[in-house]
Amino acid sequence: METLHLSTINSSYEAGVKEMQQDMYKVASNPVIAHGEKDPLHVWFAGESQTKPLHRLGPKVYDFYLMHIVLEGKGTFISGGKSYALQAGHTFLIEPEQLISYESDSDEPWRYRWVAFHGAQSAELVAAAGFHSEQHVVFAVDKRRAGALFRQIYETFRRGEATADLKANGYLHLLLAEYKTLLQAESSSSLRTSQAEGDRLLQQVIHYLSTQYAHPVSIEQMAESLGYNRAYLSRFFKQRTGVSPVTFLLNLRIDKARQMLRERHELTIEQISASVGLQDALYFSKQFRRLHGQSPTAYRDAMRNLDG
């Protein structure tokens, strides 16, 4: 198959858009007859269309893969009970036996190209490109390359060449490779966003505990304040820090108490315990000893001796 240069792609895309302004609907079928489901991959047909306002297909199912790229205008794609508002640059994939419907906008009806294919390797190729049950739609800021590949398949069939079948398969592989690149970029961007959101949530939890430790705050109250489920927040915090929020809060309170034991000699153990949010002085003393190997009183005396 000949090399597809960017200049060829751009000119092909632009020529196709101009031609579509005159032709409302056109389709070309593969001149090579398929051998049935045993074919590894067979591209059945490809086409282009400028739809009328509110032009609707479905609800219906197909027994082959059908992929559309939106060149201009807007429309709605419904699949699996979800509705997607699409515009120029969006591609949507319909899988076999999947109940779908799609409709063009009333004011800006969409213009799209499509390609239909099937075969034993179809599902594997689609999955390798990154499409799956929760990922039927992908957006490309620059739709020219993908749009040109759709058109190349159509033109190959229209010319009726003896090699049309092989060429169409090659163009389809290139097309799915384009979407693999796009979907991988989306996945990386989503991962970075999730990481940033996780960092912000972690800082929110630490800030909350660091400012509220003096009060008898609970993890339930914190989770409610931040708008998260307690179990999720506890699991998230431990994954990021290695300790649970309860342990972090206790350590924070004991550290604050150590500072007060060193600096506020006039306060009793009970007053310091209450000042760091622990109303039970006995519990405070027990936890202090567990973490530092001595009682709060012994720690205070040791610090006085060092200062003396």
Short mmCIF file of C-alpha atoms in Angstrom, two decimals:
data_model
loop_
_atom_site.label_atom_id
_atom_site.label_comp_id
_atom_site.label_asym_id
_atom_site.label_seq_id
_atom_site.Cartn_x
_atom_site.Cartn_y
_atom_site.Cartn_z
CA MET A 1 0.00 0.00 0.00
CA GLU A 2 1.37 3.45 -0.93
CA THR A 3 2.62 5.81 1.77
CA LEU A 4 -0.02 8.28 2.95
CA HIS A 5 1.74 11.67 3.34
CA LEU A 6 0.27 14.49 5.43
CA SER A 7 -0.04 16.78 2.40
CA THR A 8 -2.02 14.06 0.60
CA ILE A 9 -4.18 13.56 3.68
CA ASN A 10 -4.96 17.28 4.02
CA SER A 11 -5.77 17.76 0.34
CA SER A 12 -7.88 14.61 0.32
CA TYR A 13 -9.77 15.77 3.38
CA GLU A 14 -10.43 19.27 1.99
CA ALA A 15 -11.47 17.90 -1.39
CA GLY A 16 -13.84 15.53 0.31
CA VAL A 17 -15.48 18.30 2.34
CA LYS A 18 -16.04 20.42 -0.80
CA GLU A 19 -17.50 17.49 -2.68
CA MET A 20 -19.83 16.69 0.21
CA GLN A 21 -21.36 20.15 -0.07
CA GLN A 22 -22.93 18.94 -3.32
CA ASP A 23 -23.48 15.22 -2.66
CA MET A 24 -25.95 14.61 0.18
CA TYR A 25 -25.39 10.86 0.43
CA LYS A 26 -23.02 8.36 -1.14
CA VAL A 27 -21.81 4.89 -0.31
CA ALA A 28 -19.48 2.36 -1.91
CA SER A 29 -19.25 -1.36 -1.14
CA ASN A 30 -16.24 -3.62 -1.16
CA PRO A 31 -16.06 -5.21 -4.66
CA VAL A 32 -14.39 -8.30 -3.16
CA ILE A 33 -16.92 -10.79 -1.82
CA ALA A 34 -16.41 -11.74 1.84
CA HIS A 35 -15.91 -15.36 2.84
CA GLY A 36 -18.13 -15.01 5.90
CA GLU A 37 -17.25 -14.90 9.60
CA LYS A 38 -14.03 -16.86 8.98
CA ASP A 39 -12.45 -13.83 7.31
CA PRO A 40 -9.91 -12.28 9.72
CA LEU A 41 -11.07 -8.80 8.70
CA HIS A 42 -13.39 -7.58 5.98
CA VAL A 43 -14.38 -3.98 5.34
CA TRP A 44 -17.91 -4.08 3.95
CA PHE A 45 -18.66 -0.54 2.83
CA ALA A 46 -17.87 3.12 3.44
CA GLY A 47 -19.75 6.33 2.82
CA GLU A 48 -20.30 10.01 3.43
CA SER A 49 -23.45 11.96 4.17
CA GLN A 50 -24.78 15.42 4.92
CA THR A 51 -27.83 14.67 7.05
CA LYS A 52 -31.00 16.69 7.28
CA PRO A 53 -32.06 18.32 10.57
CA LEU A 54 -33.22 15.74 13.14
CA HIS A 55 -32.32 12.85 10.83
CA ARG A 56 -32.51 9.81 13.10
CA LEU A 57 -31.43 6.17 12.88
CA GLY A 58 -32.60 3.65 15.47
CA PRO A 59 -33.13 2.45 18.04
CA LYS A 60 -31.68 -0.53 16.18
CA VAL A 61 -28.85 -3.06 16.14
CA TYR A 62 -26.29 -3.92 13.48
CA ASP A 63 -24.51 -7.24 13.00
CA PHE A 64 -21.20 -5.55 12.12
CA TYR A 65 -18.97 -2.76 13.42
CA LEU A 66 -19.94 0.70 12.17
CA MET A 67 -17.72 3.70 12.85
CA HIS A 68 -18.59 7.34 12.10
CA ILE A 69 -16.47 10.49 12.17
CA VAL A 70 -18.29 13.84 12.43
CA LEU A 71 -16.88 16.39 9.97
CA GLU A 72 -19.26 19.27 10.63
CA GLY A 73 -22.35 20.07 12.67
CA LYS A 74 -23.73 18.39 15.75
CA GLY A 75 -25.77 15.39 16.81
CA THR A 76 -26.56 12.91 19.57
CA PHE A 77 -25.42 9.31 19.92
CA ILE A 78 -27.22 7.01 22.39
CA SER A 79 -25.66 3.72 23.46
CA GLY A 80 -26.04 1.57 26.56
CA GLY A 81 -28.53 4.02 28.02
CA LYS A 82 -26.02 6.89 27.79
CA SER A 83 -26.45 9.94 25.59
CA TYR A 84 -23.44 11.66 24.01
CA ALA A 85 -23.65 15.16 22.53
CA LEU A 86 -21.22 15.10 19.60
CA GLN A 87 -19.73 17.69 17.27
CA ALA A 88 -17.09 18.00 14.56
CA GLY A 89 -14.03 15.96 15.55
CA HIS A 90 -15.93 13.25 17.40
CA THR A 91 -15.86 9.61 16.31
CA PHE A 92 -18.39 7.08 17.59
CA LEU A 93 -18.18 3.32 17.26
CA ILE A 94 -21.17 1.00 17.09
CA GLU A 95 -20.50 -2.64 18.03
CA PRO A 96 -22.41 -5.65 16.68
CA GLU A 97 -25.74 -6.39 18.40
CA GLN A 98 -25.53 -3.16 20.37
CA LEU A 99 -28.82 -1.25 20.68
CA ILE A 100 -28.12 2.31 19.57
CA SER A 101 -29.65 5.39 18.01
CA TYR A 102 -28.19 8.59 16.64
CA GLU A 103 -29.77 11.82 15.49
CA SER A 104 -28.53 15.01 13.86
CA ASP A 105 -29.04 18.43 15.43
CA SER A 106 -32.07 20.50 14.48
CA ASP A 107 -30.06 23.66 13.79
CA GLU A 108 -26.64 22.29 12.82
CA PRO A 109 -27.21 18.82 11.33
CA TRP A 110 -24.03 16.83 11.17
CA ARG A 111 -22.00 15.75 8.19
CA TYR A 112 -20.16 12.49 8.72
CA ARG A 113 -18.26 9.64 7.11
CA TRP A 114 -18.58 6.01 8.06
CA VAL A 115 -17.01 2.62 7.55
CA ALA A 116 -18.50 -0.82 8.26
CA PHE A 117 -16.38 -3.89 8.95
CA HIS A 118 -16.47 -7.36 10.46
CA GLY A 119 -14.39 -10.53 10.75
CA ALA A 120 -12.80 -12.82 13.30
CA GLN A 121 -10.13 -10.26 14.23
CA SER A 122 -12.44 -7.24 14.42
CA ALA A 123 -13.09 -7.37 18.17
CA GLU A 124 -9.39 -7.83 18.90
CA LEU A 125 -8.40 -4.89 16.67
CA VAL A 126 -11.07 -2.63 18.16
CA ALA A 127 -9.94 -3.50 21.69
CA ALA A 128 -6.29 -2.95 20.76
CA ALA A 129 -7.22 0.54 19.54
CA GLY A 130 -8.65 1.31 22.99
CA PHE A 131 -12.39 1.04 22.36
CA HIS A 132 -14.43 -0.92 24.92
CA SER A 133 -17.88 -1.06 26.50
CA GLU A 134 -17.33 2.23 28.33
CA GLN A 135 -15.38 3.93 25.53
CA HIS A 136 -17.40 4.27 22.35
CA VAL A 137 -16.56 7.90 21.63
CA VAL A 138 -13.26 9.67 20.98
CA PHE A 139 -12.50 13.29 20.07
CA ALA A 140 -9.73 14.59 17.80
CA VAL A 141 -8.95 18.32 17.70
CA ASP A 142 -7.44 17.79 14.23
CA LYS A 143 -9.81 15.44 12.42
CA ARG A 144 -8.13 15.72 9.01
CA ARG A 145 -5.98 12.59 9.14
CA ALA A 146 -8.73 10.31 10.42
CA GLY A 147 -11.22 11.90 8.03
CA ALA A 148 -8.88 11.30 5.10
CA LEU A 149 -8.49 7.62 5.99
CA PHE A 150 -12.28 7.19 6.00
CA ARG A 151 -12.36 8.79 2.57
CA GLN A 152 -9.51 6.63 1.25
CA ILE A 153 -11.54 3.53 2.04
CA TYR A 154 -14.55 4.96 0.21
CA GLU A 155 -12.46 5.96 -2.80
CA THR A 156 -10.81 2.54 -2.93
CA PHE A 157 -14.21 0.88 -3.15
CA ARG A 158 -15.55 3.44 -5.62
CA ARG A 159 -12.70 2.75 -8.04
CA GLY A 160 -13.40 -0.99 -7.80
CA GLU A 161 -9.78 -2.03 -7.87
CA ALA A 162 -8.78 -5.69 -7.69
CA THR A 163 -6.71 -4.86 -4.58
CA ALA A 164 -9.56 -2.93 -2.93
CA ASP A 165 -10.02 -5.47 -0.15
CA LEU A 166 -6.36 -5.43 0.93
CA LYS A 167 -6.09 -1.65 0.63
CA ALA A 168 -9.24 -1.12 2.70
CA ASN A 169 -7.90 -3.42 5.41
CA GLY A 170 -4.66 -1.47 5.43
CA TYR A 171 -6.41 1.88 5.70
CA LEU A 172 -8.62 0.52 8.48
CA HIS A 173 -5.52 -0.61 10.42
CA LEU A 174 -4.07 2.89 10.03
CA LEU A 175 -7.38 4.38 11.16
CA LEU A 176 -7.53 2.24 14.30
CA ALA A 177 -3.89 3.13 14.98
CA GLU A 178 -4.88 6.81 14.89
CA TYR A 179 -7.54 6.19 17.52
CA LYS A 180 -5.16 4.16 19.64
CA THR A 181 -2.84 7.18 19.75
CA LEU A 182 -5.72 9.49 20.67
CA LEU A 183 -7.14 7.21 23.35
CA GLN A 184 -3.73 6.62 24.92
CA ALA A 185 -3.23 10.38 25.10
CA GLU A 186 -6.65 10.74 26.74
CA SER A 187 -5.80 8.00 29.24
CA SER A 188 -2.48 9.66 30.15
CA SER A 189 -4.21 13.01 30.57
CA SER A 190 -6.89 11.41 32.76
CA LEU A 191 -4.21 9.74 34.87
CA ARG A 192 -2.43 13.06 35.38
CA THR A 193 -5.73 14.70 36.29
CA SER A 194 -6.53 11.92 38.77
CA GLN A 195 -3.08 12.29 40.31
CA ALA A 196 -3.57 16.04 40.70
CA GLU A 197 -7.04 15.54 42.19
CA GLY A 198 -5.61 12.96 44.59
CA ASP A 199 -2.90 15.39 45.69
CA ARG A 200 -5.50 18.07 46.35
CA LEU A 201 -7.68 15.70 48.38
CA LEU A 202 -4.68 14.57 50.43
CA GLN A 203 -3.82 18.19 51.22
CA GLN A 204 -7.44 18.85 52.16
CA VAL A 205 -7.46 15.95 54.64
CA ILE A 206 -4.13 16.97 56.19
CA HIS A 207 -5.24 20.61 56.42
CA TYR A 208 -8.54 19.59 58.04
CA LEU A 209 -6.89 17.39 60.65
CA SER A 210 -4.12 19.92 61.33
CA THR A 211 -6.61 22.69 62.04
CA GLN A 212 -9.27 20.66 63.86
CA TYR A 213 -7.12 18.38 66.06
CA ALA A 214 -7.89 20.44 69.20
CA HIS A 215 -11.57 19.58 68.90
CA PRO A 216 -13.18 16.17 69.48
CA VAL A 217 -13.39 15.68 65.70
CA SER A 218 -14.18 12.29 64.19
CA ILE A 219 -13.22 10.79 60.84
CA GLU A 220 -16.94 10.56 60.06
CA GLN A 221 -17.31 14.31 60.57
CA MET A 222 -14.28 15.00 58.38
CA ALA A 223 -15.55 12.75 55.58
CA GLU A 224 -18.94 14.46 55.68
CA SER A 225 -17.33 17.89 55.66
CA LEU A 226 -15.21 17.04 52.61
CA GLY A 227 -18.08 15.28 50.84
CA TYR A 228 -16.63 11.76 50.74
CA ASN A 229 -17.57 8.33 52.01
CA ARG A 230 -15.71 7.52 55.27
CA ALA A 231 -14.48 4.13 54.08
CA TYR A 232 -13.25 5.54 50.77
CA LEU A 233 -11.50 8.47 52.45
CA SER A 234 -9.79 6.22 55.01
CA ARG A 235 -8.64 3.80 52.31
CA PHE A 236 -7.40 6.61 50.08
CA PHE A 237 -5.49 8.31 52.91
CA LYS A 238 -3.76 5.08 53.97
CA GLN A 239 -2.77 4.30 50.39
CA ARG A 240 -1.16 7.72 50.05
CA THR A 241 0.47 8.05 53.50
CA GLY A 242 0.84 4.51 54.86
CA VAL A 243 -1.25 5.28 57.95
CA SER A 244 -4.96 5.63 58.59
CA PRO A 245 -6.54 9.05 59.30
CA VAL A 246 -7.17 7.89 62.90
CA THR A 247 -3.49 7.08 63.42
CA PHE A 248 -2.40 10.32 61.72
CA LEU A 249 -4.73 12.35 63.96
CA LEU A 250 -3.52 10.61 67.13
CA ASN A 251 0.13 11.15 66.18
CA LEU A 252 -0.61 14.78 65.42
CA ARG A 253 -2.27 15.27 68.81
CA ILE A 254 0.56 13.59 70.70
CA ASP A 255 3.15 15.71 68.84
CA LYS A 256 1.24 18.87 69.75
CA ALA A 257 1.05 17.66 73.37
CA ARG A 258 4.84 17.10 73.45
CA GLN A 259 5.34 20.68 72.37
CA MET A 260 3.01 21.95 75.10
CA LEU A 261 4.70 19.75 77.73
CA ARG A 262 8.01 21.43 76.83
CA GLU A 263 6.70 24.98 76.61
CA ARG A 264 3.63 25.32 78.86
CA HIS A 265 4.83 24.28 82.30
CA GLU A 266 1.86 25.90 83.99
CA LEU A 267 -0.65 23.55 82.38
CA THR A 268 -1.60 20.24 83.97
CA ILE A 269 -1.54 16.93 82.11
CA GLU A 270 -5.35 16.98 82.03
CA GLN A 271 -5.38 20.51 80.55
CA ILE A 272 -2.85 19.60 77.87
CA SER A 273 -4.79 16.45 77.02
CA ALA A 274 -8.00 18.49 76.59
CA SER A 275 -6.11 21.14 74.57
CA VAL A 276 -5.17 18.59 71.92
CA GLY A 277 -8.69 17.18 71.63
CA LEU A 278 -8.35 14.19 73.99
CA GLN A 279 -10.87 14.57 76.81
CA ASP A 280 -9.76 11.38 78.58
CA ALA A 281 -6.43 12.16 80.27
CA LEU A 282 -5.92 8.49 81.15
CA TYR A 283 -6.23 7.50 77.48
CA PHE A 284 -3.89 10.34 76.53
CA SER A 285 -1.24 9.17 78.99
CA LYS A 286 -1.55 5.57 77.80
CA GLN A 287 -1.11 6.54 74.13
CA PHE A 288 1.76 8.90 74.95
CA ARG A 289 3.61 6.12 76.77
CA ARG A 290 2.94 3.69 73.91
CA LEU A 291 4.41 6.05 71.34
CA HIS A 292 7.32 7.52 73.34
CA GLY A 293 8.11 4.94 76.01
CA GLN A 294 7.40 7.20 78.99
CA SER A 295 4.54 9.03 80.65
CA PRO A 296 3.74 12.68 79.86
CA THR A 297 4.98 13.66 83.35
CA ALA A 298 8.28 11.80 82.91
CA TYR A 299 8.75 13.41 79.49
CA ARG A 300 8.15 16.90 80.93
CA ASP A 301 10.61 16.27 83.77
CA ALA A 302 13.23 15.01 81.31
CA MET A 303 12.85 18.12 79.16
CA ARG A 304 13.18 20.38 82.26
CA ASN A 305 16.39 18.63 83.24
CA LEU A 306 17.81 19.19 79.77
CA ASP A 307 16.93 22.87 79.94
CA GLY A 308 18.39 23.13 83.43
#
